[in-house]
Amino acid sequence: MENMKIWLNGKLVPKEGARVSVFDHGLLYGDGVFEGIRSYNGRIFKLTEHLERLYRSAKSIILKIPLSSGELEEAIIKTLRANNLKDAYIRVVATRGVGDLGLDPAKCSSATVFIIASKIQLYPEELYEKGLSLITAFTRRNDIKTLNPAVKSLNYLNNILAKIEATNAGALEAIMLNKDGYVAECTGDNIFMVKEEALQTPPASAGILEGITRNSVIELAQSFKIPVKENLLTRDDLYGGDEVFLTGTAAEIIPVTRIDGRIIKEGKVGPLTQKLRAGFKKLVTCEGREYAL
Ligand code: PMP
């Protein structure tokens, strides 16, 4: 995007001038939190939920975001306007800020906050018709008792290692198991299975980021009278599923037709996945925080 403007610590600056220090602990230690948000035709989808998760993540790592939620909302809208974007992917990042080379966050006097609003880069359209092929990664999802995946922190190395495994195996995404061997989620998406006309997805206690898209899909399914169970799943459960799909802000709902070389059912996008996809598309166009450019 040309002439892109970034909101950085209270100012809108051209992309080229949007710089953070090499002493920023977000960079030195992955010490920070973030959110990925979408806007559709001038409406920001589930903005309140995203802001709540951001402040919850920040609280969890004892990071003070130097803006109220209302101020951050205004800053997001300002950034969208400055970039003339009705349809956007919005990245909000809050780091510990500039410190010294030690770990001590007390040396960082104030958080660095920035907002990038850009055009969305989606999976190619044909994958929504054909479905994704996944592998299961050897890299396990961080354990809840170490770095809880519920915190959307800047520490994504765990997921990146799994993503590299997927790429090396010629797949676009990888399933990450938790330390007990149960399915947690993918590197940047939650996972669902359809079995006997009901949805199943791992519970928060399996060690996942509780996705906002995941929660919208659960609500949508309930409104369609599709039963939803949050329960532990194994790889074998997924292999035997009638349908499998992933959910995430960027991917929305994307079907999965192959896992570790096993074809899911007949290898076609299933009817419940299609129904939920259509329902979700409707939802994003009529819900959300409206803004004018
Ligand atoms: N899990 C992980 C690890 C993620 O990074 C994401 C995307 N932010 C998700 C799940 C999906 O969450 P959401 O629907 O809120 O985008």
PDB file of C-alpha atoms and ligand atoms in Angstrom:
ATOM      1  CA  MET A   1       0.000   0.000   0.000  1.00  0.00           C
ATOM      2  CA  GLU A   2       1.390   3.356  -1.023  1.00  0.00           C
ATOM      3  CA  ASN A   3       1.392   6.330   1.358  1.00  0.00           C
ATOM      4  CA  MET A   4       0.518   4.071   4.233  1.00  0.00           C
ATOM      5  CA  LYS A   5       0.138   5.864   7.546  1.00  0.00           C
ATOM      6  CA  ILE A   6       0.936   4.140  10.812  1.00  0.00           C
ATOM      7  CA  TRP A   7      -0.363   5.256  14.197  1.00  0.00           C
ATOM      8  CA  LEU A   8       2.671   5.212  16.490  1.00  0.00           C
ATOM      9  CA  ASN A   9       2.551   6.415  20.089  1.00  0.00           C
ATOM     10  CA  GLY A  10      -0.163   8.955  19.421  1.00  0.00           C
ATOM     11  CA  LYS A  11       0.952  10.201  15.996  1.00  0.00           C
ATOM     12  CA  LEU A  12       0.142   9.233  12.443  1.00  0.00           C
ATOM     13  CA  VAL A  13       3.406   8.821  10.578  1.00  0.00           C
ATOM     14  CA  PRO A  14       4.295   7.648   7.060  1.00  0.00           C
ATOM     15  CA  LYS A  15       5.223   3.961   6.899  1.00  0.00           C
ATOM     16  CA  GLU A  16       8.875   4.799   6.193  1.00  0.00           C
ATOM     17  CA  GLY A  17       9.067   6.897   9.350  1.00  0.00           C
ATOM     18  CA  ALA A  18       7.327   4.359  11.588  1.00  0.00           C
ATOM     19  CA  ARG A  19      10.351   3.113  13.512  1.00  0.00           C
ATOM     20  CA  VAL A  20      10.817   1.561  16.917  1.00  0.00           C
ATOM     21  CA  SER A  21      14.050   1.374  18.879  1.00  0.00           C
ATOM     22  CA  VAL A  22      16.350  -1.653  18.807  1.00  0.00           C
ATOM     23  CA  PHE A  23      16.126  -1.421  22.620  1.00  0.00           C
ATOM     24  CA  ASP A  24      12.375  -1.984  22.559  1.00  0.00           C
ATOM     25  CA  HIS A  25      11.648  -5.069  24.647  1.00  0.00           C
ATOM     26  CA  GLY A  26       8.991  -6.101  22.155  1.00  0.00           C
ATOM     27  CA  LEU A  27      11.871  -6.721  19.774  1.00  0.00           C
ATOM     28  CA  LEU A  28      14.529  -7.855  22.273  1.00  0.00           C
ATOM     29  CA  TYR A  29      12.303 -10.270  24.199  1.00  0.00           C
ATOM     30  CA  GLY A  30       8.931 -10.584  22.489  1.00  0.00           C
ATOM     31  CA  ASP A  31       7.630  -8.714  25.524  1.00  0.00           C
ATOM     32  CA  GLY A  32       4.275  -7.378  24.419  1.00  0.00           C
ATOM     33  CA  VAL A  33       0.774  -8.222  23.229  1.00  0.00           C
ATOM     34  CA  PHE A  34      -1.207  -7.725  20.051  1.00  0.00           C
ATOM     35  CA  GLU A  35      -4.508  -8.109  18.231  1.00  0.00           C
ATOM     36  CA  GLY A  36      -5.563  -8.756  14.658  1.00  0.00           C
ATOM     37  CA  ILE A  37      -8.928  -7.197  13.788  1.00  0.00           C
ATOM     38  CA  ARG A  38     -10.967  -6.907  10.566  1.00  0.00           C
ATOM     39  CA  SER A  39     -13.190  -4.226   9.198  1.00  0.00           C
ATOM     40  CA  TYR A  40     -15.751  -5.033   6.549  1.00  0.00           C
ATOM     41  CA  ASN A  41     -17.365  -2.286   4.487  1.00  0.00           C
ATOM     42  CA  GLY A  42     -16.870   0.395   7.122  1.00  0.00           C
ATOM     43  CA  ARG A  43     -17.664  -1.752  10.170  1.00  0.00           C
ATOM     44  CA  ILE A  44     -15.107  -3.099  12.603  1.00  0.00           C
ATOM     45  CA  PHE A  45     -16.072  -6.657  13.444  1.00  0.00           C
ATOM     46  CA  LYS A  46     -16.186  -7.565  17.167  1.00  0.00           C
ATOM     47  CA  LEU A  47     -14.113  -4.534  18.139  1.00  0.00           C
ATOM     48  CA  THR A  48     -15.182  -4.670  21.794  1.00  0.00           C
ATOM     49  CA  GLU A  49     -14.199  -8.339  22.044  1.00  0.00           C
ATOM     50  CA  HIS A  50     -10.796  -7.675  20.461  1.00  0.00           C
ATOM     51  CA  LEU A  51     -10.101  -4.717  22.739  1.00  0.00           C
ATOM     52  CA  GLU A  52     -11.169  -6.734  25.770  1.00  0.00           C
ATOM     53  CA  ARG A  53      -8.798  -9.534  24.795  1.00  0.00           C
ATOM     54  CA  LEU A  54      -5.958  -7.052  24.233  1.00  0.00           C
ATOM     55  CA  TYR A  55      -6.388  -5.482  27.679  1.00  0.00           C
ATOM     56  CA  ARG A  56      -6.791  -8.931  29.239  1.00  0.00           C
ATOM     57  CA  SER A  57      -3.539 -10.097  27.599  1.00  0.00           C
ATOM     58  CA  ALA A  58      -1.785  -6.893  28.731  1.00  0.00           C
ATOM     59  CA  LYS A  59      -3.030  -7.359  32.291  1.00  0.00           C
ATOM     60  CA  SER A  60      -1.820 -10.908  32.288  1.00  0.00           C
ATOM     61  CA  ILE A  61       1.752  -9.772  31.503  1.00  0.00           C
ATOM     62  CA  ILE A  62       1.443  -6.687  33.773  1.00  0.00           C
ATOM     63  CA  LEU A  63       1.757  -4.298  30.856  1.00  0.00           C
ATOM     64  CA  LYS A  64       0.066  -0.940  31.180  1.00  0.00           C
ATOM     65  CA  ILE A  65      -1.340   0.268  27.880  1.00  0.00           C
ATOM     66  CA  PRO A  66      -1.108   4.063  28.147  1.00  0.00           C
ATOM     67  CA  LEU A  67      -4.515   4.627  26.545  1.00  0.00           C
ATOM     68  CA  SER A  68      -8.019   3.785  27.627  1.00  0.00           C
ATOM     69  CA  SER A  69      -9.979   1.328  25.551  1.00  0.00           C
ATOM     70  CA  GLY A  70     -12.076   4.238  24.215  1.00  0.00           C
ATOM     71  CA  GLU A  71      -8.951   6.149  23.202  1.00  0.00           C
ATOM     72  CA  LEU A  72      -7.556   3.094  21.463  1.00  0.00           C
ATOM     73  CA  GLU A  73     -10.840   2.672  19.599  1.00  0.00           C
ATOM     74  CA  GLU A  74     -10.585   6.290  18.400  1.00  0.00           C
ATOM     75  CA  ALA A  75      -6.959   5.730  17.367  1.00  0.00           C
ATOM     76  CA  ILE A  76      -7.960   2.657  15.331  1.00  0.00           C
ATOM     77  CA  ILE A  77     -10.666   4.628  13.518  1.00  0.00           C
ATOM     78  CA  LYS A  78      -8.254   7.505  12.901  1.00  0.00           C
ATOM     79  CA  THR A  79      -5.804   5.048  11.339  1.00  0.00           C
ATOM     80  CA  LEU A  80      -8.498   3.565   9.107  1.00  0.00           C
ATOM     81  CA  ARG A  81      -9.507   7.049   7.964  1.00  0.00           C
ATOM     82  CA  ALA A  82      -5.911   8.122   7.341  1.00  0.00           C
ATOM     83  CA  ASN A  83      -5.513   5.103   5.062  1.00  0.00           C
ATOM     84  CA  ASN A  84      -8.944   5.451   3.452  1.00  0.00           C
ATOM     85  CA  LEU A  85      -9.831   1.848   4.291  1.00  0.00           C
ATOM     86  CA  LYS A  86     -13.358   0.450   4.467  1.00  0.00           C
ATOM     87  CA  ASP A  87     -12.122  -3.129   4.351  1.00  0.00           C
ATOM     88  CA  ALA A  88      -9.012  -3.701   6.383  1.00  0.00           C
ATOM     89  CA  TYR A  89      -6.872  -5.930   8.506  1.00  0.00           C
ATOM     90  CA  ILE A  90      -5.919  -3.963  11.621  1.00  0.00           C
ATOM     91  CA  ARG A  91      -2.926  -4.896  13.747  1.00  0.00           C
ATOM     92  CA  VAL A  92      -2.717  -3.338  17.210  1.00  0.00           C
ATOM     93  CA  VAL A  93       0.561  -3.900  19.063  1.00  0.00           C
ATOM     94  CA  ALA A  94       1.582  -2.861  22.561  1.00  0.00           C
ATOM     95  CA  THR A  95       5.145  -3.619  23.666  1.00  0.00           C
ATOM     96  CA  ARG A  96       6.907  -3.117  26.985  1.00  0.00           C
ATOM     97  CA  GLY A  97       8.729  -0.203  25.374  1.00  0.00           C
ATOM     98  CA  VAL A  98      12.331   0.941  25.340  1.00  0.00           C
ATOM     99  CA  GLY A  99      14.584  -0.437  28.061  1.00  0.00           C
ATOM    100  CA  ASP A 100      18.149  -1.616  28.430  1.00  0.00           C
ATOM    101  CA  LEU A 101      19.661  -4.963  27.485  1.00  0.00           C
ATOM    102  CA  GLY A 102      18.491  -6.633  30.677  1.00  0.00           C
ATOM    103  CA  LEU A 103      15.160  -8.419  31.030  1.00  0.00           C
ATOM    104  CA  ASP A 104      13.835  -6.121  33.728  1.00  0.00           C
ATOM    105  CA  PRO A 105      10.620  -4.517  32.454  1.00  0.00           C
ATOM    106  CA  ALA A 106      10.879  -1.913  35.206  1.00  0.00           C
ATOM    107  CA  LYS A 107      13.609  -0.285  33.083  1.00  0.00           C
ATOM    108  CA  CYS A 108      11.061   0.372  30.330  1.00  0.00           C
ATOM    109  CA  SER A 109       9.381   3.634  31.185  1.00  0.00           C
ATOM    110  CA  SER A 110       6.394   3.437  28.848  1.00  0.00           C
ATOM    111  CA  ALA A 111       4.790   1.015  26.445  1.00  0.00           C
ATOM    112  CA  THR A 112       5.204   1.389  22.685  1.00  0.00           C
ATOM    113  CA  VAL A 113       1.834   1.256  20.959  1.00  0.00           C
ATOM    114  CA  PHE A 114       1.259   1.126  17.236  1.00  0.00           C
ATOM    115  CA  ILE A 115      -1.572   0.426  14.829  1.00  0.00           C
ATOM    116  CA  ILE A 116      -1.176  -0.793  11.272  1.00  0.00           C
ATOM    117  CA  ALA A 117      -4.249  -0.805   9.035  1.00  0.00           C
ATOM    118  CA  SER A 118      -3.760  -2.524   5.748  1.00  0.00           C
ATOM    119  CA  LYS A 119      -5.505  -4.467   3.016  1.00  0.00           C
ATOM    120  CA  ILE A 120      -6.250  -8.014   4.011  1.00  0.00           C
ATOM    121  CA  GLN A 121      -4.241 -10.873   2.546  1.00  0.00           C
ATOM    122  CA  LEU A 122      -6.377 -13.957   2.432  1.00  0.00           C
ATOM    123  CA  TYR A 123      -5.779 -17.561   1.573  1.00  0.00           C
ATOM    124  CA  PRO A 124      -6.351 -18.012  -2.189  1.00  0.00           C
ATOM    125  CA  GLU A 125     -10.067 -18.294  -2.992  1.00  0.00           C
ATOM    126  CA  GLU A 126      -9.687 -21.799  -4.473  1.00  0.00           C
ATOM    127  CA  LEU A 127      -8.698 -23.140  -1.041  1.00  0.00           C
ATOM    128  CA  TYR A 128     -12.121 -22.165   0.311  1.00  0.00           C
ATOM    129  CA  GLU A 129     -13.594 -24.418  -2.376  1.00  0.00           C
ATOM    130  CA  LYS A 130     -11.049 -27.247  -2.206  1.00  0.00           C
ATOM    131  CA  GLY A 131     -10.090 -27.151   1.450  1.00  0.00           C
ATOM    132  CA  LEU A 132      -6.699 -27.012   3.131  1.00  0.00           C
ATOM    133  CA  SER A 133      -4.280 -29.855   3.626  1.00  0.00           C
ATOM    134  CA  LEU A 134      -2.839 -29.899   7.167  1.00  0.00           C
ATOM    135  CA  ILE A 135      -0.082 -31.742   8.950  1.00  0.00           C
ATOM    136  CA  THR A 136       0.330 -32.310  12.657  1.00  0.00           C
ATOM    137  CA  ALA A 137       3.440 -30.568  13.951  1.00  0.00           C
ATOM    138  CA  PHE A 138       6.007 -32.134  16.283  1.00  0.00           C
ATOM    139  CA  THR A 139       6.246 -28.751  18.000  1.00  0.00           C
ATOM    140  CA  ARG A 140       3.727 -28.766  20.833  1.00  0.00           C
ATOM    141  CA  ARG A 141       1.633 -25.739  21.770  1.00  0.00           C
ATOM    142  CA  ASN A 142       2.984 -23.862  24.783  1.00  0.00           C
ATOM    143  CA  ASP A 143       1.636 -25.364  27.963  1.00  0.00           C
ATOM    144  CA  ILE A 144      -0.999 -23.443  29.896  1.00  0.00           C
ATOM    145  CA  LYS A 145       1.281 -23.514  32.940  1.00  0.00           C
ATOM    146  CA  THR A 146       4.218 -21.905  31.130  1.00  0.00           C
ATOM    147  CA  LEU A 147       3.101 -19.278  28.626  1.00  0.00           C
ATOM    148  CA  ASN A 148      -0.660 -19.601  28.439  1.00  0.00           C
ATOM    149  CA  PRO A 149      -1.768 -19.513  24.766  1.00  0.00           C
ATOM    150  CA  ALA A 150      -4.802 -17.518  25.961  1.00  0.00           C
ATOM    151  CA  VAL A 151      -2.426 -14.551  26.194  1.00  0.00           C
ATOM    152  CA  LYS A 152      -1.956 -13.135  22.700  1.00  0.00           C
ATOM    153  CA  SER A 153       1.651 -12.219  23.295  1.00  0.00           C
ATOM    154  CA  LEU A 154       4.390 -11.254  20.847  1.00  0.00           C
ATOM    155  CA  ASN A 155       6.043 -14.606  21.612  1.00  0.00           C
ATOM    156  CA  TYR A 156       4.932 -16.540  18.525  1.00  0.00           C
ATOM    157  CA  LEU A 157       8.074 -18.602  18.088  1.00  0.00           C
ATOM    158  CA  ASN A 158       6.281 -21.739  19.193  1.00  0.00           C
ATOM    159  CA  ASN A 159       3.730 -21.253  16.406  1.00  0.00           C
ATOM    160  CA  ILE A 160       6.372 -20.205  13.899  1.00  0.00           C
ATOM    161  CA  LEU A 161       8.286 -23.461  14.441  1.00  0.00           C
ATOM    162  CA  ALA A 162       5.100 -25.387  13.706  1.00  0.00           C
ATOM    163  CA  LYS A 163       4.462 -23.217  10.647  1.00  0.00           C
ATOM    164  CA  ILE A 164       7.962 -24.055   9.361  1.00  0.00           C
ATOM    165  CA  GLU A 165       7.162 -27.744   9.790  1.00  0.00           C
ATOM    166  CA  ALA A 166       4.004 -27.236   7.730  1.00  0.00           C
ATOM    167  CA  THR A 167       5.894 -25.390   4.993  1.00  0.00           C
ATOM    168  CA  ASN A 168       8.607 -28.057   4.894  1.00  0.00           C
ATOM    169  CA  ALA A 169       5.919 -30.689   4.455  1.00  0.00           C
ATOM    170  CA  GLY A 170       4.245 -28.722   1.652  1.00  0.00           C
ATOM    171  CA  ALA A 171       1.242 -27.751   3.803  1.00  0.00           C
ATOM    172  CA  LEU A 172      -0.071 -24.273   4.609  1.00  0.00           C
ATOM    173  CA  GLU A 173      -1.052 -24.921   8.209  1.00  0.00           C
ATOM    174  CA  ALA A 174      -0.164 -27.263  11.045  1.00  0.00           C
ATOM    175  CA  ILE A 175      -2.199 -28.721  13.867  1.00  0.00           C
ATOM    176  CA  MET A 176      -0.516 -28.170  17.199  1.00  0.00           C
ATOM    177  CA  LEU A 177      -1.109 -30.671  19.990  1.00  0.00           C
ATOM    178  CA  ASN A 178      -0.836 -29.772  23.656  1.00  0.00           C
ATOM    179  CA  LYS A 179       1.712 -31.446  25.898  1.00  0.00           C
ATOM    180  CA  ASP A 180      -0.761 -34.273  26.643  1.00  0.00           C
ATOM    181  CA  GLY A 181      -1.142 -35.025  22.944  1.00  0.00           C
ATOM    182  CA  TYR A 182      -4.623 -33.574  22.506  1.00  0.00           C
ATOM    183  CA  VAL A 183      -5.414 -31.197  19.662  1.00  0.00           C
ATOM    184  CA  ALA A 184      -5.027 -27.560  20.695  1.00  0.00           C
ATOM    185  CA  GLU A 185      -5.233 -25.366  17.597  1.00  0.00           C
ATOM    186  CA  CYS A 186      -3.372 -24.414  14.434  1.00  0.00           C
ATOM    187  CA  THR A 187      -0.549 -21.871  14.280  1.00  0.00           C
ATOM    188  CA  GLY A 188      -2.887 -18.939  13.733  1.00  0.00           C
ATOM    189  CA  ASP A 189      -6.388 -20.425  13.719  1.00  0.00           C
ATOM    190  CA  ASN A 190      -8.728 -22.480  15.895  1.00  0.00           C
ATOM    191  CA  ILE A 191      -9.993 -25.862  14.738  1.00  0.00           C
ATOM    192  CA  PHE A 192     -13.456 -27.436  14.586  1.00  0.00           C
ATOM    193  CA  MET A 193     -14.736 -30.858  13.624  1.00  0.00           C
ATOM    194  CA  VAL A 194     -18.241 -31.841  12.516  1.00  0.00           C
ATOM    195  CA  LYS A 195     -19.380 -35.279  13.630  1.00  0.00           C
ATOM    196  CA  GLU A 196     -22.948 -36.527  13.347  1.00  0.00           C
ATOM    197  CA  GLU A 197     -24.329 -33.057  12.626  1.00  0.00           C
ATOM    198  CA  ALA A 198     -22.705 -31.531  15.724  1.00  0.00           C
ATOM    199  CA  LEU A 199     -19.653 -29.300  16.130  1.00  0.00           C
ATOM    200  CA  GLN A 200     -16.740 -30.203  18.362  1.00  0.00           C
ATOM    201  CA  THR A 201     -13.825 -27.958  19.230  1.00  0.00           C
ATOM    202  CA  PRO A 202     -11.115 -28.066  21.907  1.00  0.00           C
ATOM    203  CA  PRO A 203     -11.998 -26.181  25.112  1.00  0.00           C
ATOM    204  CA  ALA A 204      -9.925 -23.230  26.385  1.00  0.00           C
ATOM    205  CA  SER A 205      -8.421 -25.609  28.952  1.00  0.00           C
ATOM    206  CA  ALA A 206      -6.760 -27.570  26.098  1.00  0.00           C
ATOM    207  CA  GLY A 207      -4.380 -24.616  25.755  1.00  0.00           C
ATOM    208  CA  ILE A 208      -5.675 -22.410  22.962  1.00  0.00           C
ATOM    209  CA  LEU A 209      -6.124 -18.793  22.109  1.00  0.00           C
ATOM    210  CA  GLU A 210      -9.873 -18.481  22.491  1.00  0.00           C
ATOM    211  CA  GLY A 211     -10.516 -17.036  19.066  1.00  0.00           C
ATOM    212  CA  ILE A 212     -13.091 -14.344  18.537  1.00  0.00           C
ATOM    213  CA  THR A 213     -14.032 -15.986  15.245  1.00  0.00           C
ATOM    214  CA  ARG A 214     -14.294 -19.312  17.120  1.00  0.00           C
ATOM    215  CA  ASN A 215     -16.734 -17.772  19.562  1.00  0.00           C
ATOM    216  CA  SER A 216     -18.765 -16.142  16.763  1.00  0.00           C
ATOM    217  CA  VAL A 217     -18.967 -19.498  14.962  1.00  0.00           C
ATOM    218  CA  ILE A 218     -20.148 -21.203  18.165  1.00  0.00           C
ATOM    219  CA  GLU A 219     -22.897 -18.569  18.556  1.00  0.00           C
ATOM    220  CA  LEU A 220     -23.814 -18.824  14.888  1.00  0.00           C
ATOM    221  CA  ALA A 221     -24.039 -22.633  15.103  1.00  0.00           C
ATOM    222  CA  GLN A 222     -26.265 -22.362  18.161  1.00  0.00           C
ATOM    223  CA  SER A 223     -28.528 -19.926  16.318  1.00  0.00           C
ATOM    224  CA  PHE A 224     -28.811 -22.577  13.566  1.00  0.00           C
ATOM    225  CA  LYS A 225     -29.635 -25.179  16.246  1.00  0.00           C
ATOM    226  CA  ILE A 226     -26.415 -27.047  15.504  1.00  0.00           C
ATOM    227  CA  PRO A 227     -25.178 -28.600  18.779  1.00  0.00           C
ATOM    228  CA  VAL A 228     -21.686 -27.504  19.879  1.00  0.00           C
ATOM    229  CA  LYS A 229     -19.453 -29.475  22.220  1.00  0.00           C
ATOM    230  CA  GLU A 230     -16.189 -28.156  23.618  1.00  0.00           C
ATOM    231  CA  ASN A 231     -14.236 -31.327  24.254  1.00  0.00           C
ATOM    232  CA  LEU A 232     -10.772 -32.786  23.981  1.00  0.00           C
ATOM    233  CA  LEU A 233      -9.953 -34.154  20.530  1.00  0.00           C
ATOM    234  CA  THR A 234      -7.198 -36.444  19.324  1.00  0.00           C
ATOM    235  CA  ARG A 235      -5.665 -36.504  15.870  1.00  0.00           C
ATOM    236  CA  ASP A 236      -7.631 -39.697  15.211  1.00  0.00           C
ATOM    237  CA  ASP A 237     -10.879 -37.976  16.116  1.00  0.00           C
ATOM    238  CA  LEU A 238     -10.125 -35.416  13.404  1.00  0.00           C
ATOM    239  CA  TYR A 239      -9.210 -38.087  10.831  1.00  0.00           C
ATOM    240  CA  GLY A 240     -12.639 -39.625  11.434  1.00  0.00           C
ATOM    241  CA  GLY A 241     -14.539 -36.340  11.319  1.00  0.00           C
ATOM    242  CA  ASP A 242     -17.311 -35.700   8.793  1.00  0.00           C
ATOM    243  CA  GLU A 243     -15.983 -32.179   8.249  1.00  0.00           C
ATOM    244  CA  VAL A 244     -13.099 -30.134   9.623  1.00  0.00           C
ATOM    245  CA  PHE A 245     -12.553 -26.393   9.376  1.00  0.00           C
ATOM    246  CA  LEU A 246     -10.413 -23.635  10.844  1.00  0.00           C
ATOM    247  CA  THR A 247     -11.487 -20.238  12.137  1.00  0.00           C
ATOM    248  CA  GLY A 248      -9.571 -17.003  12.507  1.00  0.00           C
ATOM    249  CA  THR A 249      -9.859 -13.287  11.895  1.00  0.00           C
ATOM    250  CA  ALA A 250      -7.844 -13.418   8.668  1.00  0.00           C
ATOM    251  CA  ALA A 251      -8.972 -16.829   7.384  1.00  0.00           C
ATOM    252  CA  GLU A 252     -12.618 -16.496   8.573  1.00  0.00           C
ATOM    253  CA  ILE A 253     -13.895 -20.085   8.145  1.00  0.00           C
ATOM    254  CA  ILE A 254     -11.693 -22.244   5.948  1.00  0.00           C
ATOM    255  CA  PRO A 255     -12.416 -25.898   5.217  1.00  0.00           C
ATOM    256  CA  VAL A 256      -9.870 -28.669   5.766  1.00  0.00           C
ATOM    257  CA  THR A 257     -10.073 -31.712   3.517  1.00  0.00           C
ATOM    258  CA  ARG A 258      -6.844 -33.540   4.307  1.00  0.00           C
ATOM    259  CA  ILE A 259      -4.854 -34.111   7.526  1.00  0.00           C
ATOM    260  CA  ASP A 260      -1.520 -35.987   7.665  1.00  0.00           C
ATOM    261  CA  GLY A 261      -2.338 -37.614   4.323  1.00  0.00           C
ATOM    262  CA  ARG A 262      -5.790 -38.788   5.464  1.00  0.00           C
ATOM    263  CA  ILE A 263      -8.716 -37.516   3.410  1.00  0.00           C
ATOM    264  CA  ILE A 264     -11.541 -36.136   5.524  1.00  0.00           C
ATOM    265  CA  LYS A 265     -14.720 -37.971   4.535  1.00  0.00           C
ATOM    266  CA  GLU A 266     -14.924 -37.606   0.718  1.00  0.00           C
ATOM    267  CA  GLY A 267     -12.405 -34.792   0.592  1.00  0.00           C
ATOM    268  CA  LYS A 268     -15.066 -32.213  -0.197  1.00  0.00           C
ATOM    269  CA  VAL A 269     -16.205 -29.115   1.654  1.00  0.00           C
ATOM    270  CA  GLY A 270     -19.074 -30.300   3.852  1.00  0.00           C
ATOM    271  CA  PRO A 271     -22.604 -28.866   4.143  1.00  0.00           C
ATOM    272  CA  LEU A 272     -22.287 -27.522   7.693  1.00  0.00           C
ATOM    273  CA  THR A 273     -19.020 -25.763   6.830  1.00  0.00           C
ATOM    274  CA  GLN A 274     -20.781 -24.164   3.852  1.00  0.00           C
ATOM    275  CA  LYS A 275     -23.775 -23.150   5.930  1.00  0.00           C
ATOM    276  CA  LEU A 276     -21.585 -21.583   8.620  1.00  0.00           C
ATOM    277  CA  ARG A 277     -19.467 -19.808   6.016  1.00  0.00           C
ATOM    278  CA  ALA A 278     -22.556 -18.253   4.453  1.00  0.00           C
ATOM    279  CA  GLY A 279     -23.885 -17.273   7.895  1.00  0.00           C
ATOM    280  CA  PHE A 280     -20.561 -15.756   8.896  1.00  0.00           C
ATOM    281  CA  LYS A 281     -20.348 -13.706   5.679  1.00  0.00           C
ATOM    282  CA  LYS A 282     -23.764 -12.247   6.463  1.00  0.00           C
ATOM    283  CA  LEU A 283     -22.789 -11.519  10.056  1.00  0.00           C
ATOM    284  CA  VAL A 284     -19.693  -9.505   9.180  1.00  0.00           C
ATOM    285  CA  THR A 285     -21.603  -7.269   6.789  1.00  0.00           C
ATOM    286  CA  CYS A 286     -24.351  -6.316   9.226  1.00  0.00           C
ATOM    287  CA  GLU A 287     -22.584  -6.257  12.598  1.00  0.00           C
ATOM    288  CA  GLY A 288     -19.743  -4.176  13.971  1.00  0.00           C
ATOM    289  CA  ARG A 289     -18.615  -0.699  14.990  1.00  0.00           C
ATOM    290  CA  GLU A 290     -19.524   1.592  12.111  1.00  0.00           C
ATOM    291  CA  TYR A 291     -17.161   4.355  11.027  1.00  0.00           C
ATOM    292  CA  ALA A 292     -17.263   6.912   8.261  1.00  0.00           C
ATOM    293  CA  LEU A 293     -14.210   7.691   6.186  1.00  0.00           C
TER     294      LEU A 293
HETATM  295  N1  PMP B   1      -5.106 -19.169  17.542  1.00  0.00           N
HETATM  296  C1  PMP B   1      -3.997 -18.440  17.357  1.00  0.00           C
HETATM  297  C2  PMP B   1      -2.711 -18.948  17.859  1.00  0.00           C
HETATM  298  C3  PMP B   1      -4.067 -17.209  16.676  1.00  0.00           C
HETATM  299  O1  PMP B   1      -2.971 -16.469  16.497  1.00  0.00           O
HETATM  300  C4  PMP B   1      -5.320 -16.779  16.174  1.00  0.00           C
HETATM  301  C5  PMP B   1      -5.417 -15.529  15.353  1.00  0.00           C
HETATM  302  N2  PMP B   1      -5.195 -14.377  16.048  1.00  0.00           N
HETATM  303  C6  PMP B   1      -6.454 -17.557  16.419  1.00  0.00           C
HETATM  304  C7  PMP B   1      -6.299 -18.755  17.100  1.00  0.00           C
HETATM  305  C8  PMP B   1      -7.797 -17.122  15.958  1.00  0.00           C
HETATM  306  O2  PMP B   1      -8.265 -16.066  16.755  1.00  0.00           O
HETATM  307  P1  PMP B   1      -9.263 -14.962  16.209  1.00  0.00           P
HETATM  308  O3  PMP B   1     -10.458 -15.671  15.701  1.00  0.00           O
HETATM  309  O4  PMP B   1      -9.569 -14.121  17.402  1.00  0.00           O
HETATM  310  O5  PMP B   1      -8.542 -14.234  15.143  1.00  0.00           O
END
